[in-house]
Amino acid sequence: MFIKIKSHRHSSDSGSLLDTDLDDIIGLPLPANSDMPAARWNTDELIPEWLRRFTQPGFLLENMGQPFNRQQRISADLAPGSPLFDDWQTITNICGHTINDFITAGTGLPLTGAEIDHFRRNHRGTENHISRDFLAARTDLPSPLNELYGLYLHRCRVDAEAALFVAQTTGSTRLARVMADLLAIGAFANALEYISYLGITYSVPAAFDTSDVIDQANHEAARRLALPVSHPGHLLKLTHDEISVLASSIAEQHAVTAPDFLEKANLVAEARQDVTRLPVEKHLTTAIIERDLPVKQIWVSRLCAAYARIFEGWVTGLPEIEALLDDDIFHA
């Protein structure tokens, strides 16, 4: 792109350096968004350009007439330079399974990094360390366990609010549900990270498993979205303060008690340690078969449901797990 600057000088001007008109051509770099066919091609050249693009290797015109397959999943890509590599890294950090695990399981990318960031940032940030310490102070637990339980209560409050905000802005609970599945899986798969108190181990990632609370927030969001739009309790009519109050109420009602949380954190840590020697696809199933994880616990059923949706091939056909789940869980 060039900018022409017209310089008008008069010969009678004895002080001017130039006695004639001249065009100073100043060359500037093209802007990043200058790749516009209308600017680069004349009308007669557009048709050949479109034909050239249509004849690119691998381009099939019949594919353009087919309906979009919303069930098609993005496959895993191991290349560090691939566009999806950062998304996969984020997923593996949350759920504790590597990209190779997803490839061998034949599953796709559950969420993009942008969706995860959208969920994590959709809360008001009012829950700081002071309020977290206040929540934990209501128990008589020793210091390290008190800190772990306080972290769990803090995440329940924040994630419930995030689920409500995302449902309000998008009209969908899908993002929060998949996040809940990944957090539930991560509590078990990452359970080799633990703290020890008086010889008993407690899983640290268990404090980030807020799947039950997120599920309750999703149920409440779906219920309010189904109300008539004129109803004052409709989700779209709630202010930020009202959503914060609702999230606090959901977290307070559905967060597990301190004894139940510590029992879960202990069972998850020990179960994960017992199956470390086995292939990754057998970790959960072996823990269930060997009764390291009590199948009658609600959080165990929630964990199995998460694996059934994310790693379906690893748990299908196992009677102990299928007995916990409805048939539609595997195809939700």
Phi, psi and omega in degrees: 000141181233146176244123179265127179247114180276124180250116181260108179241142180253138182295337179285348180278101184291340182273352183281147179277336181243133182260355181229162176289139176213150178258117177271116180268117180251119180272127179238149178294148178292140177294160184293334183259027183271002182278074182243121182305323182295331181276331186262341186235139171284170182300320182290339182266347183293317183297313175300326180292318177296319178297322179297319180292323180292337182264013176297147179302134178088355180273125182239120181296328182294336179292336183289337181269356181275147178293151180291129180273101182286345180272350181291133183253153178281129182282159179285147179227124184279344187295123180300334181270004182287153181298335184265001187297317179296324177297316180295322178299319178296317179298314182295326178294326182281311189264351175080005178249140184280172178297322178299325178298318179294322181294312180294331179279351179070028181253170183247187181289114184293315180218154173274163177299326179294321179293319179297317179296324178298318179292314185294331183268354184271061169210163189277352178072018181284343181274094179259188184295332179294312179293327177296316177296327179293319178297317182289334184291348181281358178248164179253027182286154173296162192308306184295323179286327176298319178295319180294316179291324176297323176296321178297313179297321178298314181292325177301313181296313183293316184288327176296318178293320178298318180298320180291318180295318180295318178296324180290320184279333183250341184074014183222149176254007183299312184301312181294324180295316179293322176300319178297319178298315181294322179292322178296316178296318181297328179299327179270311185293329180265011189288357174291346171271111186214166171247156181239134177221120181055040176080003179250135182262145180226128182292126176289315179299344176299334179290341180263359179276089179255026187301319181297319180291320177297319177300317180294321177295322177295319178299317180293319178296316179296321179297318182285329176291335180277351179289158173303143186297338179277352182290134181294341180268004179300143185302324182290344181266354182282137175279172179299319179295320180293323176293321178297318178295318179296318179297319178298320180294317179297315181296320181291325183281327191247352174293140182287155179289165182301313179299319180293322179295316181292325176296316178297313182299324178289314181296319180295317181297315182289321179296319180293323178293325183290336185253011182299328183289344188266162173301151188299327182289348180256002184298304183291314184298321178293319179298326178286314182297320182277005176064024173289331175247117183290118186292342181281348178284140182297321183291335175289318176298321179295321178296316179295322178295322178295316178295325180295328180274323184270316181238065187301319184294342182278338187240347180292143179090353179268114185301322183298327181272318181297333178292337181277338192243151171281159182298326184286348178298321185287346183235020181289000000 
